[in-house]
mmCIF file of C-alpha atoms in Angstrom:
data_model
loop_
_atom_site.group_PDB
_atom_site.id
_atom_site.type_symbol
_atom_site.label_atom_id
_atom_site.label_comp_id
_atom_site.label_asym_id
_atom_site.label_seq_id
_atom_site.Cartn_x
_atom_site.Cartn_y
_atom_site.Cartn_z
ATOM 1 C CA UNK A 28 0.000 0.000 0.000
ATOM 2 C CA UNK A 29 1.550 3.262 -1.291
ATOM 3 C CA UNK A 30 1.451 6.489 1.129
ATOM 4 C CA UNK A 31 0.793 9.510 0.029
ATOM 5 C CA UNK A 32 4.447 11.014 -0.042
ATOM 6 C CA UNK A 33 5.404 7.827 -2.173
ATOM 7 C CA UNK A 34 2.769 8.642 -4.764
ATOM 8 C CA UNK A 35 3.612 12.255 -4.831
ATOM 9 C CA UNK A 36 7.570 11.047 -6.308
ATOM 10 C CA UNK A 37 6.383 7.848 -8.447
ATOM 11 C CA UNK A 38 4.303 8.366 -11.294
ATOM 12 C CA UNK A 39 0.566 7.193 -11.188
ATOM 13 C CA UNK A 40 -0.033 3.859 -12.952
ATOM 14 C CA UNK A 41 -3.516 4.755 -13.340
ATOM 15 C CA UNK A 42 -3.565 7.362 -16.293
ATOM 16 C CA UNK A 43 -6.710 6.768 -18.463
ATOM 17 C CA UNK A 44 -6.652 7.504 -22.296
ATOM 18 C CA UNK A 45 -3.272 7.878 -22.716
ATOM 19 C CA UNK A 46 -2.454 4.656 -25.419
ATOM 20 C CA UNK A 47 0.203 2.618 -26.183
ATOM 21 C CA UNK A 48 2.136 5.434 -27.690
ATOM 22 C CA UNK A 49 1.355 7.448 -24.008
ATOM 23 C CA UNK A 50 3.156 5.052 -22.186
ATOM 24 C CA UNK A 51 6.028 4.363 -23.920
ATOM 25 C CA UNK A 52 6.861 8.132 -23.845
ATOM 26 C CA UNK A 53 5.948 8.195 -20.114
ATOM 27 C CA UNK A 54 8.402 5.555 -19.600
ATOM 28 C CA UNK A 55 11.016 7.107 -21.388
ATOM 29 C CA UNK A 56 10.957 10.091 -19.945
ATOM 30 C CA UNK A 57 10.994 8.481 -16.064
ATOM 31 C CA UNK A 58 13.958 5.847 -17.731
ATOM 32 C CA UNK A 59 15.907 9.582 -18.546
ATOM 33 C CA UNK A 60 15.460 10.919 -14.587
ATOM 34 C CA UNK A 61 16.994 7.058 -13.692
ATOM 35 C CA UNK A 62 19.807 7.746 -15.901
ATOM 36 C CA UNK A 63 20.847 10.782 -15.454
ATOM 37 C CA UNK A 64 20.414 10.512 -11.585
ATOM 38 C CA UNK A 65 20.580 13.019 -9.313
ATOM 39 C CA UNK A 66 21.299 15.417 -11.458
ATOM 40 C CA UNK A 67 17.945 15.160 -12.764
ATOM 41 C CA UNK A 68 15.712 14.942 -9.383
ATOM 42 C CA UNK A 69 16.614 19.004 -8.831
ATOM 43 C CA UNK A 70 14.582 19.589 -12.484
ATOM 44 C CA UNK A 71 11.955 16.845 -11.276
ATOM 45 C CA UNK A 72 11.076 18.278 -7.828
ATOM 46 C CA UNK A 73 8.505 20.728 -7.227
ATOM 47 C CA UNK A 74 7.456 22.445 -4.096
ATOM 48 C CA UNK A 75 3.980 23.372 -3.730
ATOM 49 C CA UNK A 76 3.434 25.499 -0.886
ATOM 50 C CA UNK A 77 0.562 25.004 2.054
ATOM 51 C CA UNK A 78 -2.182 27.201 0.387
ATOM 52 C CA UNK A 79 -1.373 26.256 -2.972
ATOM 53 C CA UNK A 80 -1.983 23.220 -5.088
ATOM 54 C CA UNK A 81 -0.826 21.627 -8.509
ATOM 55 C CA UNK A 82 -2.747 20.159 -11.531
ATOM 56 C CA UNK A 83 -0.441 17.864 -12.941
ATOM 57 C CA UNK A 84 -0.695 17.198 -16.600
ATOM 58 C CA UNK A 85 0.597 14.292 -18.555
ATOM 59 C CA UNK A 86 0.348 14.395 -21.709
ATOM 60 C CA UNK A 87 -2.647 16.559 -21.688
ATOM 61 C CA UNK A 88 -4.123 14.602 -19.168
ATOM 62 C CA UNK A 89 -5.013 15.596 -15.447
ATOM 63 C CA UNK A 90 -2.964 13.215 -13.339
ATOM 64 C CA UNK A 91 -5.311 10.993 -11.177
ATOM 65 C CA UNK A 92 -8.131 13.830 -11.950
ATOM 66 C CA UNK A 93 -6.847 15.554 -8.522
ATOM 67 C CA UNK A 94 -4.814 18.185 -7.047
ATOM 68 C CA UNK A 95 -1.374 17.014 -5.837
ATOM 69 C CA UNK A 96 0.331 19.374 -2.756
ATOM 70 C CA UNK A 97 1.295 20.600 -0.637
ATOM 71 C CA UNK A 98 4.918 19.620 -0.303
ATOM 72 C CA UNK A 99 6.848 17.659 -2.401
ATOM 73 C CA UNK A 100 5.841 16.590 -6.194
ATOM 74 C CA UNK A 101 7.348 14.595 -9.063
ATOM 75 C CA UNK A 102 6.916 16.571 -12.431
ATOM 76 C CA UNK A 103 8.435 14.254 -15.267
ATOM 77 C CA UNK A 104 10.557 16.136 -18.200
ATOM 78 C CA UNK A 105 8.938 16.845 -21.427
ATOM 79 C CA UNK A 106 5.713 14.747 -20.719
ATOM 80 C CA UNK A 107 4.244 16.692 -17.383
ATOM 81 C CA UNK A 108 3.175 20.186 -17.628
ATOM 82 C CA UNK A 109 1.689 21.766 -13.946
ATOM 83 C CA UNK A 110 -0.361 24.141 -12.815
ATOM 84 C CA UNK A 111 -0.118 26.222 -10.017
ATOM 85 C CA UNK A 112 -3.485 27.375 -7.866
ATOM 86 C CA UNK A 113 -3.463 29.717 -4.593
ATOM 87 C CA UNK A 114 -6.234 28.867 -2.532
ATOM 88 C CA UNK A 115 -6.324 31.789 -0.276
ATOM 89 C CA UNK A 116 -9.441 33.993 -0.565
ATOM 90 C CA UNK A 117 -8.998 36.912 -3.651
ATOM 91 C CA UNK A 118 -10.763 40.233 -3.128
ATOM 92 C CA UNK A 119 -12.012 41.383 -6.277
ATOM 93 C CA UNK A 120 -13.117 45.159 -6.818
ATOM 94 C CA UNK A 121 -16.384 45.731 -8.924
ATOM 95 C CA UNK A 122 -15.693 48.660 -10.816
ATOM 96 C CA UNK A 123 -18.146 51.591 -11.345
ATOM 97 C CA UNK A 124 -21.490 50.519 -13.249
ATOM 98 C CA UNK A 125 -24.096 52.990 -14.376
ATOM 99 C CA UNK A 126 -27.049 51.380 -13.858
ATOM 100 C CA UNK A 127 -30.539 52.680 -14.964
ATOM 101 C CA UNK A 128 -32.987 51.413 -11.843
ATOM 102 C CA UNK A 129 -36.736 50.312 -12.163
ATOM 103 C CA UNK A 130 -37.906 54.024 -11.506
ATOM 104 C CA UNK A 131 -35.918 55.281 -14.374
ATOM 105 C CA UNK A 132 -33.114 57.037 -12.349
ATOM 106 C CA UNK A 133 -29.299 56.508 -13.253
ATOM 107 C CA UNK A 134 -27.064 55.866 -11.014
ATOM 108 C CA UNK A 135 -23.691 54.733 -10.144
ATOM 109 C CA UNK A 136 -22.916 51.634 -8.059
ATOM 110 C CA UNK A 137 -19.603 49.910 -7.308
ATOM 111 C CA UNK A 138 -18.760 46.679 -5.217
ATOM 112 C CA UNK A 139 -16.357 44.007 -4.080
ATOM 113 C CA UNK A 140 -16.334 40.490 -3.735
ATOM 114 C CA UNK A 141 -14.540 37.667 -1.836
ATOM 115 C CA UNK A 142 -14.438 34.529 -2.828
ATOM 116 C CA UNK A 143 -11.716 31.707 -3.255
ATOM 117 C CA UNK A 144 -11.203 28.302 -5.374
ATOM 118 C CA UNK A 145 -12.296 25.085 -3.607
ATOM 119 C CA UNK A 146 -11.388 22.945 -6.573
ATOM 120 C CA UNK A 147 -8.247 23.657 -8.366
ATOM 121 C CA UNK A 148 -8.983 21.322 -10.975
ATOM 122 C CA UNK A 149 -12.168 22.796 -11.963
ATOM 123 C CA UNK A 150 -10.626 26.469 -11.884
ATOM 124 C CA UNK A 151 -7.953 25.043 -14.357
ATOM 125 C CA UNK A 152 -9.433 23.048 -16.676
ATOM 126 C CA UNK A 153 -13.411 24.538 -17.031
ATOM 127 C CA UNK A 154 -12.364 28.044 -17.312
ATOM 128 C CA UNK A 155 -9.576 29.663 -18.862
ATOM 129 C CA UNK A 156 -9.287 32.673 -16.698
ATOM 130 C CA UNK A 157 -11.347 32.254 -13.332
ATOM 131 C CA UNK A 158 -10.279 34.998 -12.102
ATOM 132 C CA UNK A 159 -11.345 37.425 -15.107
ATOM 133 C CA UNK A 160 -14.400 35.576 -15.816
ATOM 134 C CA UNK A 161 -15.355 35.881 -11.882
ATOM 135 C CA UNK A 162 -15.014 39.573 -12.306
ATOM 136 C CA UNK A 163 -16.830 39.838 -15.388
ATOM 137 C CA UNK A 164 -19.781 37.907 -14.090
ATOM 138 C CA UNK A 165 -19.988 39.929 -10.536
ATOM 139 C CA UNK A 166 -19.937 43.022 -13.022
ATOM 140 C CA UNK A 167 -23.146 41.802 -14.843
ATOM 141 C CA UNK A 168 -25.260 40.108 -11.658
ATOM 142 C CA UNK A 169 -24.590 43.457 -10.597
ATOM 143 C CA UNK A 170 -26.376 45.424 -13.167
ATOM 144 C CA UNK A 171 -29.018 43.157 -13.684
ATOM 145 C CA UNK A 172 -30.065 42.223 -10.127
ATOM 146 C CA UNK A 173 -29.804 46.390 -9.679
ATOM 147 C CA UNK A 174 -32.051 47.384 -12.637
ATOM 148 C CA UNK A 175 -34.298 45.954 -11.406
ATOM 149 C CA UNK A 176 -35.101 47.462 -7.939
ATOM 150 C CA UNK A 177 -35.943 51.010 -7.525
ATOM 151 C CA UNK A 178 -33.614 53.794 -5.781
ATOM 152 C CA UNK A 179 -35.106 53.602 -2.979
ATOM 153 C CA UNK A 180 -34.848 49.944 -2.406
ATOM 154 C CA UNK A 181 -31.144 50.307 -3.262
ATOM 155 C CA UNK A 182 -30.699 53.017 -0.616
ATOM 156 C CA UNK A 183 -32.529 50.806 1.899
ATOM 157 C CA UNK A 184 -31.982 47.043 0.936
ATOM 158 C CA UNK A 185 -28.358 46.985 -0.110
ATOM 159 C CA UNK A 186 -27.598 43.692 2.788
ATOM 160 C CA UNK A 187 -30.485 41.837 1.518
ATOM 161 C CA UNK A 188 -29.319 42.641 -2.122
ATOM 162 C CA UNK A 189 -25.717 41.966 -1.468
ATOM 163 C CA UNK A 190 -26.945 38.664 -0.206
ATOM 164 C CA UNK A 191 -29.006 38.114 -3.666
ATOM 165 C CA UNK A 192 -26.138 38.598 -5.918
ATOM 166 C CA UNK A 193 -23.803 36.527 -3.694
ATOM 167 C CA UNK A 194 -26.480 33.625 -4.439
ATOM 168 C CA UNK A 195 -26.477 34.030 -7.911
ATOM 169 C CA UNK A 196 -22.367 34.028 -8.286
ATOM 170 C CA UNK A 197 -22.256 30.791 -5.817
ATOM 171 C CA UNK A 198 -24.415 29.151 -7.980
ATOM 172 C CA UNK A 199 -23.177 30.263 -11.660
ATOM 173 C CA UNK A 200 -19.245 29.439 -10.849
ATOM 174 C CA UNK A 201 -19.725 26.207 -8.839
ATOM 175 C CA UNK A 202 -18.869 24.502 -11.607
ATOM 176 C CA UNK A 203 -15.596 26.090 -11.776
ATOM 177 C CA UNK A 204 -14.789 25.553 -8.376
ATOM 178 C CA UNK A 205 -15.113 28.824 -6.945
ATOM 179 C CA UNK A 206 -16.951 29.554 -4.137
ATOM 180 C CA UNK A 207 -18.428 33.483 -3.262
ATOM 181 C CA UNK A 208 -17.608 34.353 0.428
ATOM 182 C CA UNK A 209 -19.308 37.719 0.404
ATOM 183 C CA UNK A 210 -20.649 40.759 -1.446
ATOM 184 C CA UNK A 211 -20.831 43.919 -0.518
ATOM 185 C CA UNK A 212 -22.037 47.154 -2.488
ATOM 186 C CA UNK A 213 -19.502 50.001 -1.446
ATOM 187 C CA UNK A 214 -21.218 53.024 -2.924
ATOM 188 C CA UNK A 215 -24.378 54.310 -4.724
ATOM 189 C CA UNK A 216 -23.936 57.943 -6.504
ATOM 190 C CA UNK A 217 -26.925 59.091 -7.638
ATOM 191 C CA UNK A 218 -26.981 62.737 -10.047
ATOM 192 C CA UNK A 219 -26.592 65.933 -8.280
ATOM 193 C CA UNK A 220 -30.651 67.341 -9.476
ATOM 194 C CA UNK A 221 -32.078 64.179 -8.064
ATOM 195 C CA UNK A 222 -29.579 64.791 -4.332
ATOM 196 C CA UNK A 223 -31.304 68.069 -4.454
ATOM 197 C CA UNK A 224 -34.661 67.027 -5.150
ATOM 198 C CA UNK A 225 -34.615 64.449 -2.449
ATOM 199 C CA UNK A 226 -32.949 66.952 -0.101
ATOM 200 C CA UNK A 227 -35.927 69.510 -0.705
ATOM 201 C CA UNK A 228 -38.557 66.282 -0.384
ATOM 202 C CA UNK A 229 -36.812 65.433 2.925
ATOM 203 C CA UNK A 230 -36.975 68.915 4.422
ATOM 204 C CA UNK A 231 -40.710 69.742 3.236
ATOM 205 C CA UNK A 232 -41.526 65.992 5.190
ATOM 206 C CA UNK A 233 -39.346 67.538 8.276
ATOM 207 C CA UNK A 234 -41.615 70.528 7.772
ATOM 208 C CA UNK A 235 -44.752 69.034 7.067
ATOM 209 C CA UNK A 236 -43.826 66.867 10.519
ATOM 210 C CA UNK A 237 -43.482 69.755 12.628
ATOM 211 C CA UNK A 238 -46.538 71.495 11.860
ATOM 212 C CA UNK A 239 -48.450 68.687 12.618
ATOM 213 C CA UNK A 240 -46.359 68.739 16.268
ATOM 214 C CA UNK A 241 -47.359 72.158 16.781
ATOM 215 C CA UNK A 242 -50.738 72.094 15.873
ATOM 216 C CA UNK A 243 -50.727 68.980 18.511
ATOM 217 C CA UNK A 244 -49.197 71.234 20.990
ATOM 218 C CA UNK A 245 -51.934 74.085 19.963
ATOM 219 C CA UNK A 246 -54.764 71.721 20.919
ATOM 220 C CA UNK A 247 -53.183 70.384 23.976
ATOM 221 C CA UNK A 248 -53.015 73.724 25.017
ATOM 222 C CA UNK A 249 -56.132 74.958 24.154
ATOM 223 C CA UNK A 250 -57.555 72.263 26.153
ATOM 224 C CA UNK A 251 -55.268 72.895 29.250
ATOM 225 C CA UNK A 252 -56.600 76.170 29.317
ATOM 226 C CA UNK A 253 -60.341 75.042 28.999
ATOM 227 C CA UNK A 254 -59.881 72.796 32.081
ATOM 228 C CA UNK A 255 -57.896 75.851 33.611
ATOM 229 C CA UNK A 256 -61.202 78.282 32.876
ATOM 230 C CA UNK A 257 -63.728 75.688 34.225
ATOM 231 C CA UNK A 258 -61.578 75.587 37.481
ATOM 232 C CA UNK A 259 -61.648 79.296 38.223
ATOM 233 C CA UNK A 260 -64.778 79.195 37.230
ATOM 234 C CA UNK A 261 -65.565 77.065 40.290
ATOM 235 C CA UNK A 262 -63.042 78.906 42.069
ATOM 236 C CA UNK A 263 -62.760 83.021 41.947
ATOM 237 C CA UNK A 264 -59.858 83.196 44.189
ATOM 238 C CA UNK A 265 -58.266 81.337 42.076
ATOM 239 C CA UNK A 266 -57.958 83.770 39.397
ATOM 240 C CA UNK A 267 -56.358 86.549 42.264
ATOM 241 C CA UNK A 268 -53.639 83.769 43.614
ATOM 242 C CA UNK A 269 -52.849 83.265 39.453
ATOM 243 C CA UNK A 270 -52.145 87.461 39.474
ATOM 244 C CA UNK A 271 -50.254 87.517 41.976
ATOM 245 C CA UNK A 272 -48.419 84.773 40.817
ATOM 246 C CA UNK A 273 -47.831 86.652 37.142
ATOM 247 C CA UNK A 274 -46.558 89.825 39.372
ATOM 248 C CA UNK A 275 -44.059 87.321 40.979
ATOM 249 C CA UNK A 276 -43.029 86.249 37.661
ATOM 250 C CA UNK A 277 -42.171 89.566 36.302
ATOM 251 C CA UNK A 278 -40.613 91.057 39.437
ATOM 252 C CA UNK A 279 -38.198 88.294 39.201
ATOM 253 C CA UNK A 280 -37.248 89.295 35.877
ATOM 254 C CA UNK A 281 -36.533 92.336 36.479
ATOM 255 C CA UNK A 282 -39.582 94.183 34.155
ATOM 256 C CA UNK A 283 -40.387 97.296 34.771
ATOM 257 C CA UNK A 284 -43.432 97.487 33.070
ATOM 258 C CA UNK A 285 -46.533 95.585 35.303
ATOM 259 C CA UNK A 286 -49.785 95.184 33.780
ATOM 260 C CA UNK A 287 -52.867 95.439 36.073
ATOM 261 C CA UNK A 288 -56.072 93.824 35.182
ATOM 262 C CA UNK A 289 -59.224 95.546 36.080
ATOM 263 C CA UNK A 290 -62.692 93.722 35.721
ATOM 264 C CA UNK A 291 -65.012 94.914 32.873
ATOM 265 C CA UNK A 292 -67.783 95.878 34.801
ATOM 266 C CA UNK A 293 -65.456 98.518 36.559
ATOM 267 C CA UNK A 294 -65.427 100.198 33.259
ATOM 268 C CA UNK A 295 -69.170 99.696 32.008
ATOM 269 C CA UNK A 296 -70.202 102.949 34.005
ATOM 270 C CA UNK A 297 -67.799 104.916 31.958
ATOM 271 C CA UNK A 298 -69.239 103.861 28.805
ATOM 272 C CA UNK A 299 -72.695 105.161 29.748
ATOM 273 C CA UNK A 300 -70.986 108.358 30.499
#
């Protein structure tokens, strides 16, 4: 039973597909690294690193249709060709899309997203670039899933529509072994008339709001003073202890102007004068 360091320095004897032809060059080329031993193990060796791994080619075919690495690995002269693929997460900037929304307003949006291969085989031989062709797609899930929510949604809903384009990416480059981590939208720029216009719609609502709190207060009021009436109604006194209490209030402040009430009916017998 082989371990896996041995089969990481002996070539496979499994290789489908490759003919008669196939192995008689394989062998060749593994009878040259006998013969011109060691000189040829320093050409032969390869050291893949921890978050790396290799996709070993023979003869155009994937070497026991896996990943070898990390460590040590056996790369024959002129019939093995490698790959090398870094499994560490890639952050990938979305650049600036103009986007026309469902309410017919352009705008501006620009993203980033993390993702990272899970199957180095798939990222090398499904794709030819699965790094340019992750970008690309982000690019377009972004200006489709955004054209077709309104501004508003965008301003409001950008988690829940990170989260929706992040779905869509998992599922479209699965089959080339990547796998989305995260999406986030960095920025939405909207025109300067339409900042304006929703600055001047925000401060008529802040307007609008506060009239409706005084008019509140205005009633409130008005019916404080209705219970105060009915109580000096009830009690007359009442209405001398509330002037003298006014005369407190502007001696304390220092007015030297004091206003004295006098009842109507004082003045009715000048009027029939």
């Amino acid at each position: 039973r082989k371990t896996h360091s041995e089969s990481a320095f002996f070539p496979s004897p499994m290789i489908e597909g490759i003919g008669a032809c196939g192995w008689i060059l394989v062998s060749l080329s593994f009878l040259f690294v006998l013969i011109t031993f060691p000189f040829s193990i320093w050409m032969c060796l390869k050291i893949v690193k921890e978050y790396e791994r290799a996709v070993v080619f023979r003869l155009g075919r994937i070497v026991s249709k896996k990943a070898k690495g990390p460590g040590l690995i056996m790369v024959l002269p002129c019939t093995d060709v490698f790959a090398r693929v870094d499994l560490r997460t890639v952050t990938s900037n979305i650049p600036l899309q103009e986007i026309l929304t469902k309410d017919s307003v352009t705008t501006q949006v620009d993203g980033v997203v993390y993702y990272k291969i899970h199957s180095a085989v798939c990222s090398v031989a499904n794709v030819t670039d699965v790094h340019l062709a992750t970008n690309l797609l982000a690019q377009t899930t972004l200006r489709n899933v955004l054209g077709t929510q309104s501004l508003s949604q965008i301003l409001s809903g950008r988690e829940e529509i990170a989260h929706n384009i992040q779905s869509i990416l998992d599922n479209a480059t699965g089959k080339w072994g990547i796998q989305v981590a995260r999406v986030e939208i960095k920025d939405v720029r909207i025109p300067m008339e339409m900042q304006r216009a929703m600055a001047a719609e925000a401060e008529a609502t802040r307007d609008a709001r506060a009239q409706i709190i005084a008019a509140e207060g205005e009633r409130n009021a008005s019916e404080a003073l209705k219970q105060a009436s009915m109580v000096l109604v009830e009690a007359p006194s009442a209405l001398q202890l509330r002037y003298l209490q006014t005369l407190t209030t502007l001696a304390t402040e220092k007015n030297s102007t004091i206003v004295f009430p006098l009842p109507m009916n004082m003045l009715q017998g000048f009027y029939k004068q």
